[in-house]
Amino acid sequence: MRRKREESVRRDCLLTVALLVLATLIAYVFFVMSQLTTNIAIVYVMFIVLIARYTSGYFWGSLASVVAVIAINYFFSEPIMELNFVKDGYPITFLGIFGISLITGTTTANLKEHQQMLLESEKEKMRANLLRSISHDLRTPLTGIIGASQACLDNPDMDRAELRQMLKSISEESNWLLNMVENLLSITRIGSGETLVKTSLEPIEEILYESIQRVKKRYPMADIHLELPDAILMVAVDSILLIQVVINLLENAIKYSGTTKPILVTVSKKEKWVLVRVRDYGRGIPIEQMKHLFDGTYICTDNRSDSKRGTGIGLSLCKTIIEAHGGEIGGKNHTRGAEIYFLLPMEDEEDGSKNTDMDY
């Protein structure tokens, strides 16, 4: 924490010095051209606003105001290269400039602080919504587990088929809980830097094959089609984390699309990026929920069972992992369902930039 504070102070100091030097150079050009100190004062005020905007607290903006007054007096007022605050009119002029600069800098700092408070308030609101959603979705499977286990205990003579069904229900709900807890832990670890993304070059098709095989073990009736390009596309990724992304996307399509129609996974090359799309042919994503798709507060439901109600934690994890790899993730509806896509840099990506306006 101390080191971070020292780095922040050093950055603010260098920024303040650089902007004041630049202001002085520009003011000198104006002075040579017009010989008017009015334009010079305006230049310094503008740079004081920038200093207050891009530094922390009030100190640097206030310090810049003092330095600006001294600089105007020393460099641009008669006698040049001398400080003289007692000449007729100087005290009022420089007090006015100092007051304007100080008020402007302080106001800018206040606006920045207010903006930060609004941002923190929005984050707290998101955390509260996320906590509410998680609480509901934890309670639903836990209630099922408790009810099924209690039924087994209360009915020792339960026939074998019914007992097996109860145990199957307990197993399914327990796996769902475990999956959600693992997703939450992964988000926390990656976000805090505890989990390092160790990348190695992998063919994207192998990652997708492995992901589909794992999903089919859990959902043997799932119909998943994979379309690959002719060329082998290599990506530098942590394969374990990327497999988790694809599994989450496929499971969401299976559980929440509201259909048993095939799920289509396609891979293509977009400039220096690999584009992977997971498309279902179900009910689609409600328009009002689209903006919350990856923030952990998206609520997706399967009308067949309340236990299939999801919080979108998996999608939030997907975003965290993809962005940790320098990629991008998004979602949209198509004419017959929903599609989640993500971009990953290819092997030779060094100086490319994502084109977020591409028609996916």
Coordinates of C-alpha atoms in Angstrom, one line a residue:
M1 CA 0.0 0.0 0.0
R2 CA 2.8 2.4 0.9
R3 CA 4.6 1.6 -2.3
K4 CA 1.5 2.3 -4.3
R5 CA 1.0 5.6 -2.6
E6 CA 4.6 6.6 -3.3
E7 CA 4.2 5.7 -7.0
S8 CA 1.0 7.8 -7.1
V9 CA 2.8 10.8 -5.6
R10 CA 5.7 10.4 -8.0
R11 CA 3.4 10.2 -11.0
D12 CA 1.3 13.3 -9.9
C13 CA 4.5 15.2 -9.3
L14 CA 6.0 14.4 -12.7
L15 CA 2.6 15.1 -14.4
T16 CA 2.3 18.5 -12.6
V17 CA 5.9 19.6 -13.5
A18 CA 5.5 18.4 -17.2
L19 CA 2.2 20.3 -17.6
L20 CA 3.5 23.5 -16.0
V21 CA 6.6 23.4 -18.2
L22 CA 4.3 22.9 -21.3
A23 CA 2.0 25.7 -20.1
T24 CA 5.0 28.1 -19.8
L25 CA 6.3 27.2 -23.3
I26 CA 2.9 27.9 -24.8
A27 CA 2.5 31.1 -22.8
Y28 CA 5.9 32.3 -24.1
V29 CA 4.7 31.7 -27.7
F30 CA 1.6 33.8 -27.0
F31 CA 3.6 36.5 -25.2
V32 CA 6.0 36.8 -28.1
M33 CA 3.1 37.0 -30.6
S34 CA 0.8 39.4 -28.7
Q35 CA 2.7 40.8 -25.7
L36 CA -0.6 40.4 -23.7
T37 CA -0.6 38.7 -20.3
T38 CA -4.3 38.1 -20.5
N39 CA -3.8 35.2 -22.9
I40 CA -1.0 33.9 -20.7
A41 CA -3.3 33.7 -17.7
I42 CA -5.9 31.8 -19.7
V43 CA -3.2 29.3 -20.8
Y44 CA -2.2 28.6 -17.2
V45 CA -5.8 28.3 -16.0
M46 CA -6.4 25.7 -18.7
F47 CA -3.4 23.6 -17.6
I48 CA -4.3 24.0 -13.9
V49 CA -7.7 22.4 -14.7
L50 CA -5.8 19.5 -16.4
I51 CA -3.5 19.1 -13.4
A52 CA -6.5 19.1 -11.0
R53 CA -8.3 16.6 -13.3
Y54 CA -5.5 14.0 -13.6
T55 CA -3.9 14.2 -10.2
S56 CA -5.1 13.0 -6.8
G57 CA -6.7 15.3 -4.2
Y58 CA -6.4 19.1 -4.1
F59 CA -2.7 19.6 -3.4
W60 CA -1.3 19.5 -6.9
G61 CA -4.0 21.8 -8.4
S62 CA -3.4 24.3 -5.5
L63 CA 0.4 24.1 -5.9
A64 CA 0.0 24.7 -9.7
S65 CA -2.0 27.8 -9.0
V66 CA 0.7 29.3 -6.8
V67 CA 3.4 28.3 -9.3
A68 CA 1.4 29.9 -12.2
V69 CA 1.1 33.2 -10.4
I70 CA 4.8 33.3 -9.7
A71 CA 5.6 32.2 -13.3
I72 CA 3.4 35.0 -14.8
N73 CA 5.1 37.6 -12.6
Y74 CA 8.6 36.4 -13.2
F75 CA 8.6 35.5 -16.9
F76 CA 5.9 37.7 -18.4
S77 CA 5.5 40.9 -16.3
E78 CA 7.7 44.0 -16.2
P79 CA 10.4 43.9 -15.1
I80 CA 11.1 40.5 -16.8
M81 CA 13.0 37.8 -14.9
E82 CA 12.2 39.6 -11.6
L83 CA 9.6 39.1 -8.9
N84 CA 7.7 42.2 -8.1
F85 CA 4.3 41.9 -6.4
V86 CA 4.2 45.5 -5.1
K87 CA 4.0 47.4 -8.3
D88 CA 0.7 49.3 -8.9
G89 CA -2.1 47.0 -9.9
Y90 CA 0.0 43.8 -9.5
P91 CA -1.4 42.6 -6.2
I92 CA -5.0 42.8 -7.4
T93 CA -4.1 41.2 -10.8
F94 CA -2.2 38.3 -9.3
L95 CA -4.6 37.7 -6.5
G96 CA -7.4 37.6 -9.2
I97 CA -5.4 35.1 -11.3
F98 CA -4.5 33.0 -8.2
G99 CA -8.2 33.0 -7.1
I100 CA -9.5 32.0 -10.5
S101 CA -6.9 29.3 -10.8
L102 CA -7.5 28.0 -7.3
I103 CA -11.3 28.0 -7.6
T104 CA -11.1 26.3 -11.0
G105 CA -8.7 23.6 -9.8
T106 CA -10.7 23.0 -6.6
T107 CA -13.9 22.7 -8.5
T108 CA -12.4 20.2 -10.9
A109 CA -11.0 18.2 -8.1
N110 CA -14.5 18.2 -6.4
L111 CA -16.2 17.0 -9.6
K112 CA -13.6 14.2 -9.9
E113 CA -14.2 13.2 -6.3
H114 CA -18.0 13.3 -6.8
Q115 CA -17.6 11.1 -9.9
Q116 CA -15.5 8.6 -7.9
M117 CA -18.2 8.5 -5.2
L118 CA -20.9 7.8 -7.8
L119 CA -18.7 5.0 -9.3
E120 CA -18.2 3.5 -5.8
S121 CA -22.0 3.8 -5.1
E122 CA -22.7 1.9 -8.4
K123 CA -20.3 -0.8 -7.5
E124 CA -21.9 -1.2 -4.1
K125 CA -25.3 -1.5 -5.7
M126 CA -24.0 -4.2 -8.1
R127 CA -22.5 -6.1 -5.1
A128 CA -25.8 -5.9 -3.3
N129 CA -27.7 -7.2 -6.4
L130 CA -25.1 -9.9 -6.9
L131 CA -25.4 -11.0 -3.2
R132 CA -29.2 -11.1 -3.4
S133 CA -29.1 -13.2 -6.5
I134 CA -26.5 -15.6 -5.1
S135 CA -28.4 -15.9 -1.8
H136 CA -31.6 -16.9 -3.7
D137 CA -29.8 -19.4 -6.0
L138 CA -27.9 -21.0 -3.1
R139 CA -31.1 -21.4 -1.1
T140 CA -33.0 -23.2 -3.9
P141 CA -30.6 -26.2 -4.4
L142 CA -29.9 -26.4 -0.6
T143 CA -33.6 -26.7 0.0
G144 CA -33.8 -29.5 -2.5
I145 CA -30.8 -31.3 -0.9
I146 CA -32.2 -31.0 2.6
G147 CA -35.7 -32.1 1.5
A148 CA -34.4 -35.1 -0.4
S149 CA -32.0 -36.2 2.3
Q150 CA -34.7 -35.8 5.0
A151 CA -37.1 -37.9 2.9
C152 CA -34.5 -40.7 2.7
L153 CA -34.0 -40.5 6.5
D154 CA -37.7 -40.4 7.3
N155 CA -38.5 -43.4 5.0
P156 CA -36.0 -46.2 5.7
D157 CA -38.3 -48.6 3.7
M158 CA -38.3 -46.5 0.6
D159 CA -38.2 -48.6 -2.5
R160 CA -34.9 -48.8 -4.4
A161 CA -36.0 -46.8 -7.5
E162 CA -37.4 -43.9 -5.4
L163 CA -34.2 -43.9 -3.2
R164 CA -32.1 -43.8 -6.4
Q165 CA -34.1 -40.8 -7.7
M166 CA -33.6 -39.0 -4.4
L167 CA -29.9 -39.6 -4.4
K168 CA -29.6 -38.5 -8.0
S169 CA -31.4 -35.3 -7.1
I170 CA -29.0 -34.7 -4.2
S171 CA -26.0 -35.4 -6.5
E172 CA -27.2 -33.0 -9.2
E173 CA -28.0 -30.1 -6.8
S174 CA -24.6 -30.6 -5.0
N175 CA -22.7 -30.5 -8.3
W176 CA -24.6 -27.3 -9.3
L177 CA -23.6 -25.7 -6.0
L178 CA -20.0 -26.9 -6.3
N179 CA -19.8 -25.4 -9.9
M180 CA -21.1 -22.1 -8.8
V181 CA -18.8 -21.9 -5.8
E182 CA -15.8 -22.7 -8.0
N183 CA -16.9 -20.0 -10.4
L184 CA -17.1 -17.5 -7.6
L185 CA -13.6 -18.5 -6.3
S186 CA -12.1 -18.3 -9.8
I187 CA -13.5 -14.7 -10.3
T188 CA -12.1 -13.6 -6.9
R189 CA -8.7 -15.1 -7.5
I190 CA -8.2 -13.8 -11.0
G191 CA -9.5 -10.4 -10.1
S192 CA -7.2 -10.1 -7.1
G193 CA -4.2 -11.5 -9.1
E194 CA -3.9 -14.7 -6.9
T195 CA -4.4 -16.9 -10.0
L196 CA -1.7 -16.3 -12.6
V197 CA -2.7 -16.9 -16.3
K198 CA 0.0 -19.2 -17.5
T199 CA -0.3 -19.4 -21.2
S200 CA 1.1 -21.8 -23.8
L201 CA 0.4 -22.2 -27.5
E202 CA -2.6 -24.4 -28.1
P203 CA -4.7 -25.3 -31.1
I204 CA -8.1 -23.8 -30.4
E205 CA -9.8 -26.9 -31.9
E206 CA -8.3 -29.2 -29.2
I207 CA -9.6 -26.9 -26.4
L208 CA -13.1 -27.0 -28.0
Y209 CA -13.1 -30.8 -28.5
E210 CA -12.1 -31.3 -24.8
S211 CA -14.8 -28.9 -23.6
I212 CA -17.5 -30.6 -25.7
Q213 CA -16.5 -34.0 -24.4
R214 CA -16.7 -32.9 -20.8
V215 CA -20.1 -31.3 -21.3
K216 CA -21.4 -34.5 -23.1
K217 CA -20.4 -36.6 -20.1
R218 CA -22.7 -34.5 -17.9
Y219 CA -25.4 -34.0 -20.6
P220 CA -25.3 -37.1 -22.9
M221 CA -28.4 -36.0 -24.7
A222 CA -26.9 -32.6 -25.7
D223 CA -26.6 -32.1 -29.5
I224 CA -23.5 -29.9 -30.1
H225 CA -22.1 -29.2 -33.5
L226 CA -18.6 -27.9 -34.1
E227 CA -17.5 -26.1 -37.3
L228 CA -13.8 -25.5 -37.7
P229 CA -11.8 -23.6 -40.4
D230 CA -9.4 -25.5 -42.7
A231 CA -6.3 -23.9 -41.1
I232 CA -5.2 -24.8 -37.6
L233 CA -5.5 -21.6 -35.4
M234 CA -3.0 -21.3 -32.5
V235 CA -3.8 -19.3 -29.4
A236 CA -1.6 -18.5 -26.4
V237 CA -3.9 -19.4 -23.5
D238 CA -4.2 -21.2 -20.2
S239 CA -6.0 -24.2 -21.6
I240 CA -7.6 -25.2 -18.2
L241 CA -9.2 -21.7 -17.8
L242 CA -10.3 -21.5 -21.4
I243 CA -12.0 -25.0 -21.2
Q244 CA -13.9 -23.6 -18.2
V245 CA -15.1 -20.7 -20.3
V246 CA -16.4 -23.0 -23.1
I247 CA -18.0 -25.4 -20.7
N248 CA -19.8 -22.5 -19.0
L249 CA -21.1 -21.2 -22.3
L250 CA -22.3 -24.6 -23.5
E251 CA -24.0 -25.4 -20.2
N252 CA -25.8 -22.1 -20.3
A253 CA -27.0 -22.9 -23.8
I254 CA -28.2 -26.3 -22.8
K255 CA -29.9 -25.3 -19.5
Y256 CA -31.3 -21.9 -20.3
S257 CA -32.1 -21.7 -24.1
G258 CA -35.4 -23.5 -23.5
T259 CA -34.9 -25.9 -26.4
T260 CA -33.3 -29.2 -27.3
K261 CA -32.3 -28.0 -30.8
P262 CA -28.6 -28.4 -31.6
I263 CA -26.0 -25.9 -30.3
L264 CA -23.5 -24.7 -32.9
V265 CA -19.9 -23.8 -32.0
T266 CA -18.0 -22.1 -34.8
V267 CA -14.4 -20.9 -35.1
S268 CA -13.1 -18.4 -37.6
K269 CA -10.2 -15.9 -38.1
K270 CA -10.9 -12.2 -37.9
E271 CA -7.7 -10.3 -38.9
K272 CA -5.2 -11.3 -36.2
W273 CA -7.9 -12.6 -33.8
V274 CA -9.6 -16.0 -33.3
L275 CA -13.4 -15.7 -33.0
V276 CA -15.3 -18.4 -31.3
R277 CA -19.1 -18.3 -31.3
V278 CA -21.5 -20.5 -29.2
R279 CA -25.0 -20.2 -30.8
D280 CA -28.2 -21.8 -29.6
Y281 CA -31.7 -21.8 -31.2
G282 CA -33.9 -21.1 -28.3
R283 CA -35.7 -18.2 -26.6
G284 CA -32.9 -15.7 -26.8
I285 CA -31.8 -13.2 -24.2
P286 CA -34.3 -10.5 -22.9
I287 CA -33.3 -7.1 -24.3
E288 CA -33.5 -5.5 -20.9
Q289 CA -31.0 -8.0 -19.5
M290 CA -28.5 -7.7 -22.3
K291 CA -26.5 -4.9 -20.6
H292 CA -26.1 -7.1 -17.4
L293 CA -25.0 -10.2 -19.3
F294 CA -21.4 -10.3 -17.9
D295 CA -21.6 -8.3 -14.7
G296 CA -22.8 -11.2 -12.5
T297 CA -26.3 -9.9 -12.0
Y298 CA -27.9 -11.4 -15.1
I299 CA -30.8 -13.7 -14.2
C300 CA -31.5 -16.6 -16.6
T301 CA -34.3 -19.0 -16.0
D302 CA -35.6 -22.3 -17.3
N303 CA -39.3 -22.5 -16.9
R304 CA -39.2 -26.2 -16.3
S305 CA -37.7 -25.9 -12.8
D306 CA -36.8 -23.1 -10.4
S307 CA -33.7 -24.9 -9.5
K308 CA -32.4 -24.1 -13.0
R309 CA -32.5 -20.4 -12.3
G310 CA -29.0 -19.0 -12.7
T311 CA -27.3 -15.8 -11.6
G312 CA -24.9 -15.3 -14.6
I313 CA -21.9 -15.9 -12.3
G314 CA -20.5 -18.3 -15.0
L315 CA -20.7 -15.5 -17.7
S316 CA -19.0 -13.1 -15.3
L317 CA -16.2 -15.6 -14.9
C318 CA -16.0 -16.1 -18.7
K319 CA -15.5 -12.3 -19.1
T320 CA -12.8 -12.2 -16.4
I321 CA -10.9 -15.1 -18.0
I322 CA -11.1 -13.8 -21.6
E323 CA -10.0 -10.3 -20.6
A324 CA -7.1 -11.8 -18.6
H325 CA -6.0 -13.3 -21.9
G326 CA -6.2 -9.9 -23.6
G327 CA -9.4 -10.9 -25.4
E328 CA -13.0 -9.7 -25.6
I329 CA -16.3 -11.3 -25.0
G330 CA -19.9 -10.3 -26.0
G331 CA -23.4 -11.5 -26.6
K332 CA -26.3 -10.9 -28.9
N333 CA -29.6 -12.3 -30.1
H334 CA -29.9 -13.6 -33.7
T335 CA -33.2 -14.3 -35.5
R336 CA -33.6 -17.8 -33.9
G337 CA -31.9 -17.6 -30.5
A338 CA -28.9 -16.3 -28.7
E339 CA -25.1 -16.2 -29.3
I340 CA -22.1 -15.6 -27.1
Y341 CA -18.8 -14.9 -28.8
F342 CA -15.3 -14.3 -27.7
L343 CA -12.1 -13.1 -29.4
L344 CA -8.6 -14.2 -28.5
P345 CA -5.3 -12.9 -30.0
M346 CA -3.6 -15.4 -32.3
E347 CA 0.0 -16.6 -31.9
D348 CA 1.7 -13.8 -33.8
E349 CA -0.5 -11.0 -32.3
E350 CA 1.9 -8.2 -31.2
D351 CA 0.5 -4.9 -32.3
G352 CA -3.0 -5.6 -33.5
S353 CA -6.0 -3.9 -32.0
K354 CA -9.5 -5.3 -31.6
N355 CA -12.2 -3.9 -33.9
T356 CA -15.2 -3.8 -31.6
D357 CA -17.4 -2.7 -34.5
M358 CA -16.9 -5.9 -36.5
D359 CA -20.0 -7.6 -37.7
Y360 CA -20.0 -10.8 -35.8

